Amino acid sequence: DVTDAVGLGALKPTAVPTAPIDGQKPGTSGLRKKTKEFTSENYLENFVQAVFDAVISGGTDVSEGTLVVGGDGRYYNDKAIQIIIKMGV
């Protein structure tokens, strides 16, 4: 819990209304979409939330543990990792 860490202040959840996106599904090697589509509004967030929901519904206790996030270093990787970490908090 980093809520009391110096400089961060209180962590507050934010609900963002969204809707399913046509054709959004993982491929055999992960999420395979063109950068323009992948970076569109709420595309990554919808996918990540679906993964989080699936992990929880599978019985995994996500209240403790470590979230490991990685990528291949291509364009948008740094931004996507930050979005995923923020959603995981």
GROMACS .gro file of C-alpha atoms in nm:
model
   89
    1ASP     CA    1   0.000   0.000   0.000
    2VAL     CA    2   0.160   0.327  -0.114
    3THR     CA    3  -0.130   0.551  -0.008
    4ASP     CA    4   0.078   0.717   0.265
    5ALA     CA    5   0.399   0.741   0.060
    6VAL     CA    6   0.553   1.087   0.043
    7GLY     CA    7   0.441   1.284  -0.261
    8LEU     CA    8   0.171   1.048  -0.382
    9GLY     CA    9  -0.127   1.153  -0.175
   10ALA     CA   10  -0.445   0.952  -0.148
   11LEU     CA   11  -0.520   0.695  -0.416
   12LYS     CA   12  -0.881   0.715  -0.530
   13PRO     CA   13  -1.057   0.483  -0.775
   14THR     CA   14  -1.216   0.630  -1.085
   15ALA     CA   15  -1.502   0.468  -1.276
   16VAL     CA   16  -1.497   0.527  -1.652
   17PRO     CA   17  -1.812   0.427  -1.842
   18THR     CA   18  -1.732   0.233  -2.156
   19ALA     CA   19  -1.878  -0.027  -2.391
   20PRO     CA   20  -1.751  -0.340  -2.567
   21ILE     CA   21  -1.539  -0.278  -2.875
   22ASP     CA   22  -1.608  -0.490  -3.186
   23GLY     CA   23  -1.333  -0.735  -3.268
   24GLN     CA   24  -1.150  -0.689  -2.940
   25LYS     CA   25  -1.005  -1.025  -2.841
   26PRO     CA   26  -0.660  -1.169  -2.778
   27GLY     CA   27  -0.487  -1.358  -3.055
   28THR     CA   28  -0.253  -1.654  -3.019
   29SER     CA   29   0.033  -1.421  -2.928
   30GLY     CA   30  -0.154  -1.167  -2.718
   31LEU     CA   31  -0.346  -0.861  -2.827
   32ARG     CA   32  -0.278  -0.814  -3.200
   33LYS     CA   33  -0.399  -0.480  -3.334
   34LYS     CA   34  -0.259  -0.190  -3.529
   35THR     CA   35  -0.115   0.087  -3.310
   36LYS     CA   36  -0.385   0.335  -3.413
   37GLU     CA   37  -0.660   0.101  -3.294
   38PHE     CA   38  -0.474  -0.013  -2.983
   39THR     CA   39  -0.416   0.349  -2.873
   40SER     CA   40  -0.777   0.455  -2.935
   41GLU     CA   41  -0.986   0.571  -2.640
   42ASN     CA   42  -1.046   0.298  -2.379
   43TYR     CA   43  -0.921   0.016  -2.605
   44LEU     CA   44  -0.634  -0.091  -2.380
   45GLU     CA   45  -0.834  -0.017  -2.066
   46ASN     CA   46  -1.124  -0.240  -2.179
   47PHE     CA   47  -0.889  -0.527  -2.255
   48VAL     CA   48  -0.696  -0.496  -1.929
   49GLN     CA   49  -1.015  -0.474  -1.721
   50ALA     CA   50  -1.147  -0.788  -1.894
   51VAL     CA   51  -0.824  -0.970  -1.803
   52PHE     CA   52  -0.845  -0.851  -1.441
   53ASP     CA   53  -1.211  -0.962  -1.424
   54ALA     CA   54  -1.125  -1.306  -1.566
   55VAL     CA   55  -0.842  -1.355  -1.316
   56ILE     CA   56  -1.070  -1.262  -1.026
   57SER     CA   57  -1.361  -1.478  -1.149
   58GLY     CA   58  -1.114  -1.767  -1.177
   59GLY     CA   59  -1.070  -1.750  -0.801
   60THR     CA   60  -0.738  -1.567  -0.776
   61ASP     CA   61  -0.702  -1.342  -0.471
   62VAL     CA   62  -0.568  -1.019  -0.616
   63SER     CA   63  -0.567  -0.829  -0.288
   64GLU     CA   64  -0.210  -0.943  -0.223
   65GLY     CA   65   0.081  -1.032  -0.444
   66THR     CA   66   0.276  -0.878  -0.727
   67LEU     CA   67   0.160  -0.763  -1.068
   68VAL     CA   68   0.428  -0.821  -1.331
   69VAL     CA   69   0.388  -0.615  -1.649
   70GLY     CA   70   0.615  -0.634  -1.950
   71GLY     CA   71   0.628  -0.582  -2.321
   72ASP     CA   72   0.855  -0.594  -2.621
   73GLY     CA   73   0.958  -0.227  -2.600
   74ARG     CA   74   0.781  -0.108  -2.911
   75TYR     CA   75   0.587   0.216  -2.951
   76TYR     CA   76   0.328   0.282  -2.677
   77ASN     CA   77   0.478   0.015  -2.450
   78ASP     CA   78   0.582   0.269  -2.185
   79LYS     CA   79   0.239   0.435  -2.180
   80ALA     CA   80   0.054   0.102  -2.178
   81ILE     CA   81   0.255  -0.021  -1.880
   82GLN     CA   82   0.171   0.294  -1.684
   83ILE     CA   83  -0.201   0.254  -1.764
   84ILE     CA   84  -0.196  -0.112  -1.656
   85ILE     CA   85  -0.016  -0.032  -1.329
   86LYS     CA   86  -0.262   0.247  -1.247
   87MET     CA   87  -0.555   0.016  -1.314
   88GLY     CA   88  -0.401  -0.253  -1.097
   89VAL     CA   89  -0.372  -0.027  -0.796
   0.00000   0.00000   0.00000
